[in-house]
XYZ file of C-alpha atoms in Angstrom:
767
model
C -102.948 41.253 -94.781
C -105.391 40.409 -97.582
C -108.912 39.018 -97.381
C -109.453 35.850 -99.399
C -112.832 34.419 -100.443
C -113.023 30.644 -100.725
C -115.872 28.473 -102.053
C -117.452 26.620 -99.124
C -118.050 23.523 -101.249
C -114.313 23.178 -101.840
C -113.634 23.283 -98.101
C -116.284 20.643 -97.533
C -115.196 18.195 -100.210
C -111.627 18.866 -101.307
C -108.837 17.516 -99.082
C -106.374 20.357 -99.758
C -107.269 22.219 -102.963
C -108.677 25.460 -101.434
C -105.365 26.354 -99.746
C -102.748 25.134 -102.194
C -101.663 28.676 -103.052
C -102.018 30.114 -99.544
C -98.816 28.961 -97.918
C -98.520 32.265 -96.007
C -102.028 32.103 -94.551
C -102.034 32.822 -90.810
C -105.697 33.734 -90.086
C -108.763 31.753 -91.141
C -112.361 32.234 -90.056
C -115.043 29.924 -91.474
C -118.006 30.237 -89.106
C -121.627 29.262 -89.855
C -120.647 27.644 -93.152
C -122.450 24.318 -92.625
C -119.179 22.370 -92.448
C -119.698 18.762 -91.402
C -116.235 17.298 -91.942
C -112.709 18.704 -91.950
C -110.441 16.429 -93.974
C -107.121 15.607 -92.253
C -105.091 17.020 -95.156
C -107.101 20.220 -95.587
C -104.442 22.427 -93.965
C -101.356 20.652 -95.229
C -100.478 23.690 -97.382
C -100.956 26.246 -94.564
C -98.183 25.463 -92.063
C -98.110 29.096 -90.822
C -101.724 29.177 -89.695
C -101.968 30.764 -86.219
C -105.676 31.534 -85.838
C -108.423 29.094 -86.848
C -112.107 29.686 -86.150
C -114.529 27.033 -87.452
C -117.186 27.548 -84.779
C -120.948 27.286 -85.295
C -120.793 24.614 -87.979
C -122.085 21.045 -88.119
C -118.948 19.086 -87.237
C -119.863 15.657 -85.843
C -116.479 15.151 -84.240
C -113.438 17.207 -83.332
C -111.193 17.156 -86.449
C -107.588 16.022 -86.699
C -105.300 19.029 -86.918
C -101.527 19.187 -87.330
C -100.656 22.869 -87.169
C -97.521 23.384 -85.082
C -97.790 27.231 -85.129
C -101.487 27.373 -84.239
C -102.175 29.608 -81.213
C -105.947 30.065 -81.116
C -108.468 27.356 -82.061
C -112.249 27.855 -81.859
C -114.390 24.697 -82.266
C -117.390 25.864 -80.198
C -120.989 25.666 -81.366
C -120.682 22.426 -83.372
C -122.519 19.084 -83.187
C -119.900 16.691 -81.815
C -121.111 14.490 -78.968
C -117.809 14.102 -77.137
C -114.922 16.270 -76.025
C -112.451 13.562 -76.971
C -109.468 15.317 -78.588
C -107.616 13.550 -81.446
C -104.057 12.414 -80.849
C -102.839 14.965 -83.429
C -103.493 17.702 -80.858
C -100.203 16.674 -79.293
C -98.511 18.523 -82.208
C -100.184 21.824 -81.295
C -97.167 22.901 -79.304
C -97.985 26.640 -79.450
C -101.695 26.400 -78.706
C -102.614 28.996 -76.071
C -106.432 29.267 -76.313
C -108.932 26.480 -77.082
C -112.699 26.927 -77.452
C -114.802 23.743 -77.066
C -118.574 23.543 -76.793
C -121.466 21.493 -78.163
C -125.078 21.073 -77.184
C -124.618 17.333 -77.712
C -121.543 16.946 -75.511
C -123.086 16.531 -72.047
C -120.287 14.729 -70.310
C -116.546 14.940 -69.827
C -114.663 11.651 -69.782
C -111.418 11.058 -67.995
C -109.327 10.678 -71.171
C -110.867 13.462 -73.236
C -107.929 15.869 -72.811
C -105.018 13.401 -72.716
C -103.466 14.798 -75.913
C -103.049 18.218 -74.211
C -101.530 16.951 -70.982
C -98.082 18.193 -72.006
C -99.196 21.218 -73.984
C -98.640 24.882 -73.200
C -102.370 25.678 -73.290
C -103.129 28.780 -71.196
C -106.853 29.378 -71.652
C -109.611 26.759 -71.986
C -113.185 27.793 -72.824
C -115.379 24.747 -72.241
C -119.102 24.055 -72.484
C -122.027 24.631 -74.816
C -124.458 26.238 -72.366
C -126.158 22.979 -71.388
C -125.937 21.200 -68.061
C -123.581 18.241 -67.930
C -124.732 14.801 -66.916
C -121.315 13.543 -65.880
C -117.854 14.830 -65.149
C -115.038 12.385 -64.470
C -112.837 13.575 -61.649
C -109.308 14.359 -62.831
C -110.137 15.254 -66.456
C -109.100 18.921 -66.279
C -106.347 18.279 -63.771
C -104.208 16.781 -66.571
C -103.699 20.195 -68.216
C -101.232 21.590 -65.713
C -100.325 24.658 -67.782
C -103.813 26.181 -67.643
C -103.911 29.720 -66.291
C -107.516 30.646 -67.110
C -110.644 28.480 -67.361
C -113.999 29.664 -68.666
C -116.893 27.258 -68.047
C -120.130 27.787 -69.968
C -122.066 25.165 -68.013
C -125.040 25.544 -65.631
C -124.841 23.500 -62.421
C -128.172 24.119 -60.742
C -129.273 20.468 -60.726
C -125.948 18.870 -59.818
C -123.560 20.880 -57.660
C -121.463 17.781 -57.024
C -120.090 18.126 -60.544
C -119.123 21.735 -59.790
C -117.325 20.756 -56.611
C -115.379 18.002 -58.434
C -114.482 20.405 -61.211
C -113.234 23.073 -58.758
C -111.021 20.482 -57.071
C -109.470 19.641 -60.489
C -108.957 23.320 -61.265
C -107.046 23.611 -58.020
C -104.494 21.091 -59.335
C -103.619 23.257 -62.355
C -101.878 26.627 -62.506
C -105.173 28.427 -62.974
C -105.365 31.907 -61.441
C -108.407 33.188 -63.349
C -111.752 31.374 -63.163
C -114.826 32.487 -65.102
C -118.254 30.850 -64.778
C -120.881 31.693 -67.395
C -124.546 31.014 -66.603
C -123.478 28.860 -63.673
C -126.846 29.457 -61.985
C -129.746 29.743 -64.460
C -132.868 31.802 -63.801
C -134.960 30.883 -60.760
C -132.264 28.496 -59.532
C -132.495 27.723 -55.817
C -129.140 26.763 -54.397
C -128.926 24.202 -51.667
C -125.798 23.721 -49.670
C -122.551 25.652 -50.184
C -121.098 24.622 -53.582
C -118.321 27.253 -53.524
C -116.894 26.424 -50.119
C -113.850 24.861 -51.848
C -112.763 28.366 -52.924
C -111.250 28.836 -49.485
C -108.793 26.040 -50.269
C -107.824 27.302 -53.736
C -104.835 29.592 -53.073
C -103.983 30.172 -56.741
C -107.324 31.657 -57.768
C -106.874 35.447 -57.851
C -109.593 36.519 -60.316
C -113.139 35.162 -60.109
C -115.840 36.205 -62.576
C -119.562 35.370 -62.632
C -121.369 36.083 -65.936
C -125.078 35.878 -66.873
C -126.131 34.352 -63.596
C -129.147 34.342 -61.288
C -128.180 35.210 -57.712
C -130.454 34.932 -54.711
C -129.680 37.067 -51.674
C -129.352 33.945 -49.493
C -126.853 32.359 -51.860
C -125.001 35.639 -52.290
C -124.252 35.805 -48.565
C -122.642 32.336 -48.652
C -120.823 32.975 -51.911
C -119.371 36.324 -50.831
C -118.236 34.844 -47.534
C -116.311 32.110 -49.388
C -114.707 34.704 -51.648
C -113.686 36.984 -48.785
C -112.144 34.037 -46.937
C -110.172 32.998 -50.035
C -107.196 34.516 -51.870
C -109.378 36.072 -54.563
C -108.219 39.644 -55.230
C -110.642 40.576 -58.029
C -114.330 39.628 -57.946
C -116.434 40.471 -60.986
C -120.173 40.162 -61.660
C -121.309 40.781 -65.253
C -124.983 40.966 -66.201
C -126.396 39.242 -63.136
C -129.995 39.133 -61.915
C -130.372 39.799 -58.201
C -133.326 38.317 -56.327
C -134.058 38.918 -52.657
C -135.408 35.585 -51.493
C -135.265 36.517 -47.812
C -137.373 39.040 -45.959
C -134.385 40.861 -44.491
C -132.656 41.143 -47.858
C -128.878 40.963 -48.013
C -127.296 41.046 -44.572
C -123.656 40.187 -44.373
C -122.022 39.447 -41.037
C -118.754 40.995 -39.967
C -115.737 38.761 -40.541
C -112.741 38.655 -38.243
C -110.429 37.818 -41.067
C -107.878 39.624 -43.155
C -109.561 40.284 -46.482
C -107.287 40.332 -49.533
C -109.983 41.415 -51.987
C -108.769 44.521 -53.784
C -111.199 44.924 -56.703
C -114.964 44.531 -56.727
C -116.856 44.933 -60.011
C -120.583 44.943 -60.684
C -121.136 45.559 -64.388
C -124.849 45.248 -65.065
C -127.235 44.255 -62.259
C -130.880 43.507 -62.998
C -133.207 43.614 -60.002
C -135.822 40.874 -60.053
C -138.050 42.805 -57.634
C -139.147 46.256 -58.749
C -137.799 47.984 -55.635
C -134.549 49.129 -54.142
C -132.643 46.220 -52.601
C -132.035 46.047 -48.889
C -128.286 45.682 -48.303
C -126.541 45.716 -44.982
C -122.780 45.228 -44.934
C -119.870 46.807 -43.090
C -117.870 48.929 -45.509
C -114.960 48.874 -43.092
C -114.181 45.300 -44.174
C -113.102 46.689 -47.548
C -110.638 49.199 -46.175
C -107.864 47.874 -48.433
C -109.921 47.866 -51.607
C -108.391 50.055 -54.325
C -110.825 49.464 -57.226
C -114.627 49.599 -57.072
C -117.067 49.541 -59.961
C -120.858 49.752 -59.742
C -121.980 50.215 -63.356
C -125.473 49.662 -64.665
C -126.901 48.949 -61.210
C -129.627 51.628 -61.057
C -127.832 53.495 -58.226
C -129.163 57.026 -57.615
C -127.531 57.839 -54.237
C -124.021 57.045 -53.049
C -124.085 55.693 -49.498
C -122.372 58.018 -47.061
C -120.089 55.267 -45.741
C -118.741 54.622 -49.219
C -117.613 58.229 -49.465
C -115.559 58.200 -46.289
C -114.802 54.591 -45.277
C -112.702 53.430 -48.215
C -109.344 55.011 -47.406
C -107.404 52.957 -49.973
C -109.751 53.376 -52.914
C -107.955 54.778 -55.962
C -110.454 54.081 -58.769
C -114.228 54.449 -58.551
C -116.478 53.707 -61.523
C -120.140 54.612 -61.057
C -120.992 54.883 -64.742
C -124.332 54.037 -66.328
C -126.440 54.731 -63.258
C -129.062 57.288 -62.206
C -126.810 59.606 -60.223
C -127.240 63.384 -60.265
C -125.292 66.292 -58.757
C -126.994 65.979 -55.372
C -127.229 62.180 -55.567
C -123.457 61.850 -55.561
C -122.769 64.734 -53.179
C -125.778 63.989 -50.979
C -126.567 66.777 -48.557
C -127.734 64.246 -45.965
C -124.180 62.928 -45.516
C -121.709 64.373 -43.051
C -118.110 63.318 -43.350
C -114.678 64.609 -42.626
C -113.029 63.280 -45.800
C -114.196 62.242 -49.240
C -112.299 59.416 -50.941
C -108.965 60.435 -49.424
C -106.853 58.538 -51.989
C -109.134 58.522 -55.005
C -107.282 59.224 -58.270
C -109.718 58.092 -60.975
C -113.442 58.814 -60.930
C -115.944 57.878 -63.666
C -119.463 59.306 -63.522
C -120.189 58.650 -67.174
C -123.738 57.984 -68.393
C -125.545 59.525 -65.444
C -127.659 62.653 -64.923
C -125.142 65.319 -63.933
C -125.875 68.837 -65.192
C -124.123 71.687 -63.331
C -120.422 71.807 -64.239
C -119.732 74.715 -61.897
C -121.218 72.798 -58.921
C -119.238 69.682 -59.820
C -115.954 71.592 -60.222
C -116.385 73.194 -56.805
C -117.016 69.865 -55.020
C -114.041 68.100 -56.580
C -111.825 70.197 -54.303
C -112.798 67.721 -51.532
C -110.964 64.915 -53.369
C -107.392 65.950 -52.741
C -105.732 63.402 -55.023
C -108.215 63.162 -57.870
C -106.403 63.212 -61.234
C -108.759 61.714 -63.839
C -112.442 62.643 -64.053
C -114.963 61.246 -66.553
C -118.265 63.131 -67.034
C -119.087 61.857 -70.510
C -122.643 61.056 -71.616
C -124.373 63.378 -69.156
C -126.479 66.514 -69.594
C -123.869 69.093 -68.650
C -124.654 72.752 -69.217
C -122.409 75.800 -68.955
C -123.741 78.891 -67.223
C -121.356 79.898 -64.427
C -117.558 80.066 -64.122
C -115.843 76.867 -63.049
C -113.060 76.765 -60.453
C -111.222 73.485 -60.720
C -108.569 72.082 -58.359
C -105.090 72.022 -59.835
C -104.618 68.282 -59.212
C -107.148 67.235 -61.882
C -105.109 66.669 -65.028
C -107.512 64.560 -67.123
C -111.120 65.458 -67.893
C -113.672 63.862 -70.224
C -116.811 65.783 -71.198
C -117.507 63.850 -74.367
C -121.065 63.380 -75.599
C -122.365 66.534 -73.910
C -123.816 69.394 -75.942
C -121.350 72.146 -74.993
C -120.276 74.066 -78.120
C -117.196 76.192 -78.796
C -117.359 78.069 -75.493
C -116.488 74.963 -73.462
C -112.745 75.759 -73.492
C -113.224 78.779 -71.233
C -114.851 76.596 -68.520
C -111.934 74.182 -68.139
C -108.859 74.116 -65.913
C -105.596 75.469 -67.291
C -103.738 72.598 -65.586
C -105.328 69.859 -67.684
C -102.999 67.533 -69.563
C -105.686 65.387 -71.190
C -109.044 66.675 -72.468
C -111.753 64.629 -74.160
C -114.352 66.798 -75.929
C -115.528 64.255 -78.466
C -119.053 64.808 -79.759
C -119.643 68.068 -77.901
C -120.837 70.249 -80.788
C -117.543 72.034 -81.402
C -117.326 73.654 -84.849
C -113.911 75.353 -84.709
C -110.527 75.016 -83.013
C -108.405 78.149 -82.612
C -104.969 79.025 -81.324
C -106.609 81.059 -78.556
C -108.356 77.905 -77.323
C -105.097 75.977 -77.024
C -103.206 78.833 -75.389
C -105.425 78.418 -72.318
C -103.843 75.003 -71.647
C -100.044 75.268 -71.559
C -99.693 71.749 -70.057
C -102.075 69.988 -72.456
C -100.652 66.845 -74.099
C -103.660 64.869 -75.335
C -106.724 66.396 -77.011
C -109.710 64.381 -78.235
C -112.119 66.184 -80.603
C -113.666 63.257 -82.452
C -117.254 63.347 -83.758
C -117.544 67.133 -83.987
C -118.076 69.557 -86.873
C -114.605 71.057 -87.182
C -113.922 72.008 -90.811
C -110.264 72.994 -90.750
C -107.135 72.721 -88.634
C -105.813 76.293 -88.322
C -102.402 77.008 -89.808
C -101.383 79.168 -86.849
C -101.520 76.427 -84.211
C -98.501 76.379 -81.916
C -98.523 73.892 -79.056
C -96.760 70.943 -77.448
C -99.591 68.466 -78.081
C -98.495 64.839 -78.197
C -101.738 63.333 -79.497
C -104.656 64.871 -81.391
C -107.850 63.013 -82.290
C -109.958 64.780 -84.927
C -111.612 61.832 -86.662
C -115.285 61.988 -87.682
C -115.316 65.762 -88.290
C -115.833 67.858 -91.453
C -112.177 68.295 -92.384
C -111.505 68.166 -96.138
C -107.705 68.436 -96.087
C -104.741 68.625 -93.721
C -101.876 70.838 -94.836
C -98.217 70.922 -93.886
C -98.729 74.350 -92.296
C -101.495 72.997 -90.030
C -99.111 70.576 -88.329
C -95.976 72.713 -88.479
C -96.835 74.275 -85.117
C -97.196 70.866 -83.422
C -93.600 69.584 -83.370
C -94.214 67.169 -80.459
C -97.149 65.425 -82.112
C -96.786 61.629 -82.050
C -100.373 60.501 -82.686
C -102.868 62.024 -85.122
C -106.163 60.254 -85.623
C -107.996 61.952 -88.492
C -109.912 59.178 -90.233
C -113.539 59.213 -91.395
C -113.426 62.838 -92.553
C -114.804 63.987 -95.952
C -111.379 64.370 -97.556
C -111.044 66.031 -100.965
C -108.575 64.039 -103.019
C -106.806 66.843 -104.852
C -103.595 68.812 -104.609
C -104.802 70.199 -101.256
C -104.289 66.723 -99.781
C -101.149 65.846 -101.771
C -98.731 66.529 -98.918
C -100.879 64.615 -96.431
C -101.067 61.556 -98.700
C -97.456 61.485 -99.835
C -95.139 63.259 -97.404
C -96.729 62.916 -93.954
C -95.173 60.226 -91.760
C -97.958 57.628 -91.629
C -96.664 56.228 -88.343
C -98.468 59.205 -86.776
C -101.810 57.830 -87.998
C -103.029 54.811 -85.984
C -106.086 54.439 -88.250
C -104.245 54.623 -91.599
C -105.204 53.504 -94.189
C -108.544 51.848 -93.316
C -110.391 54.990 -92.185
C -109.154 57.347 -94.916
C -111.241 57.531 -98.094
C -111.891 60.157 -100.742
C -115.195 62.001 -100.471
C -114.841 64.243 -103.520
C -114.523 64.682 -106.459
C -117.266 62.211 -107.459
C -114.916 60.355 -109.811
C -112.902 59.030 -106.847
C -115.605 58.947 -104.154
C -115.106 56.106 -101.624
C -111.655 55.364 -103.024
C -109.093 54.647 -100.267
C -106.686 57.551 -100.048
C -103.796 55.103 -100.042
C -104.828 54.100 -103.582
C -105.322 57.637 -104.913
C -102.595 58.589 -107.358
C -101.597 62.067 -108.459
C -98.307 63.416 -109.733
C -96.063 65.795 -107.875
C -95.808 67.831 -111.040
C -99.534 68.637 -111.034
C -99.512 69.802 -107.397
C -96.193 71.616 -106.884
C -96.356 75.107 -108.412
C -92.607 75.684 -108.202
C -91.943 72.376 -109.953
C -94.396 73.326 -112.684
C -92.513 76.610 -113.133
C -89.156 74.825 -113.259
C -90.395 72.485 -115.984
C -92.528 75.030 -117.827
C -89.771 77.641 -118.166
C -87.350 75.586 -120.314
C -90.246 74.086 -122.267
C -91.602 77.560 -122.974
C -88.160 78.762 -123.975
C -87.785 75.843 -126.383
C -91.188 76.556 -127.922
C -90.395 80.261 -128.248
C -87.027 79.421 -129.767
C -88.650 77.045 -132.237
C -91.264 79.655 -133.172
C -88.610 82.321 -133.564
C -86.572 80.027 -135.785
C -89.600 79.289 -137.952
C -90.510 82.977 -137.936
C -87.045 83.961 -139.097
C -86.851 81.183 -141.683
C -90.121 82.366 -143.233
C -89.021 86.051 -143.324
C -91.423 86.892 -140.550
C -89.363 89.907 -139.558
C -89.829 91.548 -142.939
C -93.580 90.834 -143.038
C -93.960 92.182 -139.519
C -92.215 95.407 -140.401
C -94.488 95.838 -143.415
C -97.565 95.208 -141.315
C -96.415 97.630 -138.666
C -95.745 100.311 -141.250
C -99.195 99.847 -142.738
C -100.833 100.152 -139.320
C -98.879 103.288 -138.489
C -99.865 104.891 -141.766
C -103.538 104.207 -141.113
C -103.404 105.519 -137.569
C -101.466 108.636 -138.428
C -103.783 109.383 -141.301
C -106.709 109.443 -138.864
C -104.881 111.553 -136.284
C -103.898 114.212 -138.853
C -107.285 114.412 -140.556
C -108.180 117.646 -138.737
C -104.690 119.081 -139.033
C -104.559 118.729 -142.817
C -108.212 119.376 -143.542
C -107.520 122.896 -144.910
C -104.178 122.006 -146.512
C -103.942 121.534 -150.294
C -101.323 119.577 -152.237
C -100.551 119.310 -155.902
C -98.834 115.931 -155.768
C -99.111 112.821 -153.716
C -95.357 112.577 -153.509
C -92.150 114.155 -154.612
C -89.569 111.517 -155.620
C -85.989 112.206 -154.493
C -83.474 109.837 -156.051
C -80.026 109.677 -157.552
C -79.788 110.026 -161.302
C -77.975 106.688 -161.368
C -81.110 104.999 -159.927
C -83.390 106.509 -162.572
C -83.701 103.195 -164.388
C -85.425 101.557 -161.378
C -87.511 104.655 -160.726
C -88.740 104.937 -164.296
C -89.269 101.231 -164.870
C -90.594 100.116 -161.473
C -91.600 102.939 -159.166
C -93.324 105.423 -161.449
C -95.425 102.931 -163.433
C -96.561 101.122 -160.297
C -97.623 104.261 -158.434
C -99.058 106.337 -161.244
C -100.831 103.279 -162.524
C -102.633 103.221 -159.159
C -103.735 106.868 -159.555
C -100.988 108.446 -157.474
C -99.645 111.789 -158.701
C -95.859 111.991 -158.612
C -93.436 114.909 -158.916
C -90.233 113.931 -160.725
C -87.471 116.473 -161.207
C -86.654 115.366 -164.751
C -90.253 115.895 -165.773
C -91.864 118.411 -163.438
C -89.183 120.973 -162.555
C -90.083 124.420 -164.050
C -87.587 125.363 -166.734
C -85.628 128.544 -166.041
C -86.013 128.423 -162.217
C -83.186 127.813 -159.883
C -82.780 124.160 -159.018
C -83.057 124.926 -155.305
C -86.322 126.849 -155.890
C -87.697 123.889 -157.860
C -86.749 121.524 -155.021
C -88.419 123.716 -152.394
C -91.581 124.189 -154.459
C -91.919 120.464 -155.202
C -91.426 119.503 -151.564
C -94.012 122.026 -150.365
C -96.569 121.106 -153.044
C -96.317 117.350 -152.286
C -98.143 115.468 -149.535
C -95.135 113.206 -149.048
C -91.493 113.219 -150.040
C -90.300 109.819 -151.149
C -86.562 109.118 -150.922
C -85.051 106.252 -152.888
C -81.989 105.447 -150.784
C -78.970 103.772 -152.241
C -75.215 104.104 -152.224
C -75.598 106.493 -155.165
C -78.102 108.592 -153.176
C -75.674 109.325 -150.340
C -73.038 110.414 -152.843
C -75.354 113.000 -154.537
C -75.097 116.683 -153.545
C -78.609 117.516 -154.803
C -80.094 114.556 -152.928
C -78.626 116.027 -149.777
C -80.395 119.358 -150.466
C -83.689 117.626 -151.119
C -83.357 115.671 -147.827
C -82.546 118.877 -145.943
C -85.559 120.823 -147.241
C -87.905 117.878 -146.793
C -86.767 117.398 -143.225
C -87.420 121.049 -142.352
C -90.779 120.915 -144.018
C -91.608 117.757 -141.970
C -90.833 119.642 -138.782
C -92.976 122.635 -139.748
C -95.923 120.884 -141.359
C -96.339 117.235 -140.418
C -94.210 114.596 -138.826
C -94.786 111.731 -141.229
C -94.249 113.481 -144.599
C -90.982 111.608 -145.199
C -91.043 108.161 -146.774
C -87.848 106.156 -147.232
C -87.275 103.300 -149.614
C -84.063 101.401 -149.074
C -83.202 100.205 -152.530
C -80.070 98.454 -151.354
C -78.221 98.025 -148.029
C -76.105 101.054 -147.104
C -73.241 100.320 -144.687
C -73.254 102.760 -141.793
C -69.563 103.543 -142.143
C -70.071 104.498 -145.797
C -72.338 107.469 -145.008
C -70.626 110.857 -145.560
C -70.649 113.328 -142.699
C -73.241 115.447 -144.452
C -75.671 112.495 -144.280
C -75.333 111.919 -140.545
C -78.886 113.181 -140.103
C -80.043 110.449 -142.445
C -78.649 107.839 -140.108
C -80.638 109.382 -137.257
C -83.804 109.498 -139.328
C -83.490 105.865 -140.299
C -83.124 104.957 -136.617
C -86.250 106.940 -135.701
C -88.542 106.219 -138.659
C -89.693 103.038 -140.304
C -88.534 102.572 -143.887
C -89.429 100.205 -146.702
C -86.871 97.807 -148.096
C -87.041 96.802 -151.743
C -87.264 92.992 -151.712
C -85.800 90.764 -154.365
C -88.534 88.158 -153.909
C -91.480 88.850 -156.265
C -93.995 87.720 -153.645
C -92.656 90.226 -151.193
C -92.656 92.945 -153.880
C -96.460 92.719 -154.010
C -96.648 93.448 -150.295
C -94.129 96.275 -150.810
C -96.328 98.029 -153.408
C -99.464 97.631 -151.266
C -97.809 99.280 -148.263
C -96.283 102.070 -150.349
C -99.561 102.917 -152.084
C -101.433 102.969 -148.805
C -98.907 105.451 -147.405
C -99.323 107.814 -150.345
C -103.108 107.528 -150.849
C -104.128 108.802 -147.410
C -104.602 112.305 -148.799
C -106.718 111.387 -151.829
C -109.757 113.295 -150.659
C -107.988 116.641 -150.256
C -105.373 116.729 -153.043
C -104.843 118.666 -156.288
C -107.017 121.674 -155.428
C -104.401 123.922 -156.986
C -104.665 121.979 -160.233
C -108.424 122.434 -160.247
C -107.952 126.175 -159.695
C -105.481 126.414 -162.568
C -107.916 124.589 -164.857
C -110.626 127.058 -163.923
C -108.383 130.037 -164.639
C -107.422 128.632 -168.045
C -110.979 127.711 -168.999
C -111.178 130.742 -171.346
C -108.513 129.144 -173.490
C -110.665 126.062 -174.026
C -113.552 125.972 -176.464
C -117.011 126.161 -174.874
C -118.100 122.813 -176.247
C -115.221 121.158 -174.339
C -115.910 122.819 -170.990
C -118.552 120.301 -169.863
C -116.059 117.549 -170.500
C -113.712 119.081 -167.929
C -116.313 119.155 -165.191
């Protein structure tokens, strides 16, 4: 259903334009719009209209209407001067309720309702609140299908009209008669205008609303009702006036009374004193429903407690009753409401729940008990009878402890607006038979996730709940109704399951009462219109999607990394970092150690061209001292002694690895001595340069240790790319320059010893 706004001027002037695009319209309310005329073709485009309310306008006559599906029509509160219905009303075949009333229509003519003589009209509401001047006998009798008539007409000045009207009502199928303001204030009734009720066998329900009732008239009226077939008599908002000195005294009737329900809902006492009422309660022995609400009652008569053996429902709400006013100590009786099942003491002055619980044991069949809107306090244990299965304590300031004062046999509990701030599993475990729990208008912040119960309905609207999770309702498998509207819901992933997956047929107030409270960007937005993706709220789904995406990104980065020789650059960077770190760690270890060379170069003679043209110039040009066997071996010494001396006098031993290297016998010796020296002196004294790839299967058995070393230590590969060669030289120099500050002390000593061979004028130049 959608609400549509229409310009009032178009309804007033245009014959059909406002509704041309509303062919599915079924409900229209245009009250207090100043409408004076309804054009005959105004509703030609709305054939499905079922409800039309154009009351309280300025219509000068009842409009022509041809709406075959129309069920309810309200034309009350307009300015027409006659109740004459147009002939088109004959087409209103489905009309069930018709409201007619105008302050200018003060008479009913015989032919006014001819067009509805064959209709299926069930309920007629007639009159504008002003007394009629004339009523033609037989006018209402034409509408045979009527089942309920509501007359909003005072008859104080002319009761003959009322008698004629009641005779016409008796010729219809009317069973329910309601008279509104039938006797205005200060009306003095003469005669017996309701005597015809005794001859109206179809009238079962009789209601008097907004009426002045004198005690003298009330005696006559009640006698007519009790001698009729009326089963339900209702007085709503009446003013009672005792116009006789003895008050209300009703004689005993020797007649079978069929009245079963008596309702007083709002009684204003004209005199500021308690009324004097004398009536035999025994006449109402078959009454099963009694309501005295809003009457000012503060004591329940003793006879009422014990002389209504058939009473099943008693409503004494909105009075001045207290604990001792209801259970009055001045009464003595053998039984208290022997068949009473439903008792309402709402909106009174009851306070002691323990006292009340104890006295309900006297009512052996009581099942439903309403103590809402009182001043109940909890101070002593309560011992309830097992037959009470429904209890309402709503609108009492009770707090969280209230659960421990209730009966374990309760099936329905109403604790709305009782100051409860939390609901726990321990609370529910006290009531194994509980089916319906009402906790509206409290301060509950969360529904616990550990609830486990057979609740069928749960009302938690108007609390402080921000979200309802799947786990909160998982322990309530029998739940069929959940009313949770008007809570400050947070529209986020916490409420995602509630908004998307929960069966909304459980929520009788969805979606009207569910709005977002936070975040501010969606405040006051209906939750049914809030949109969020499952991806953003389901962690496992995020992982499922993120994993392949991450793998693709990593794969793409690895591909780019490999394509740009990232592996080689990473190895160079790692080697540089290791050199720096090891240099710092061994600073103390090598502080007293002296070396003659930065590095001893071990290489195959067949690789001498690269060594002499590339390696030596690049390193010695950077200030690094190198030991090369072709240049620095001592003539006349054994080759092995030269190798050992050069390895020991060098900070590092640099091996230029190639296929030629692994085929050289002397290279194998140099590797052997350097490896032993690395074990004895320092772990990182070996530096390997891989001049060219060496297949593993090409290594001789004597070089098996080399394979192990290459697996354990990082080595430098000679790149073919000139850009990479620059990085190669930087890393190699940094590895060999770590010992700059403590090298060549032996050379300085030798220079000092040979200073005598140098002329004195050259000595300062050597310092």
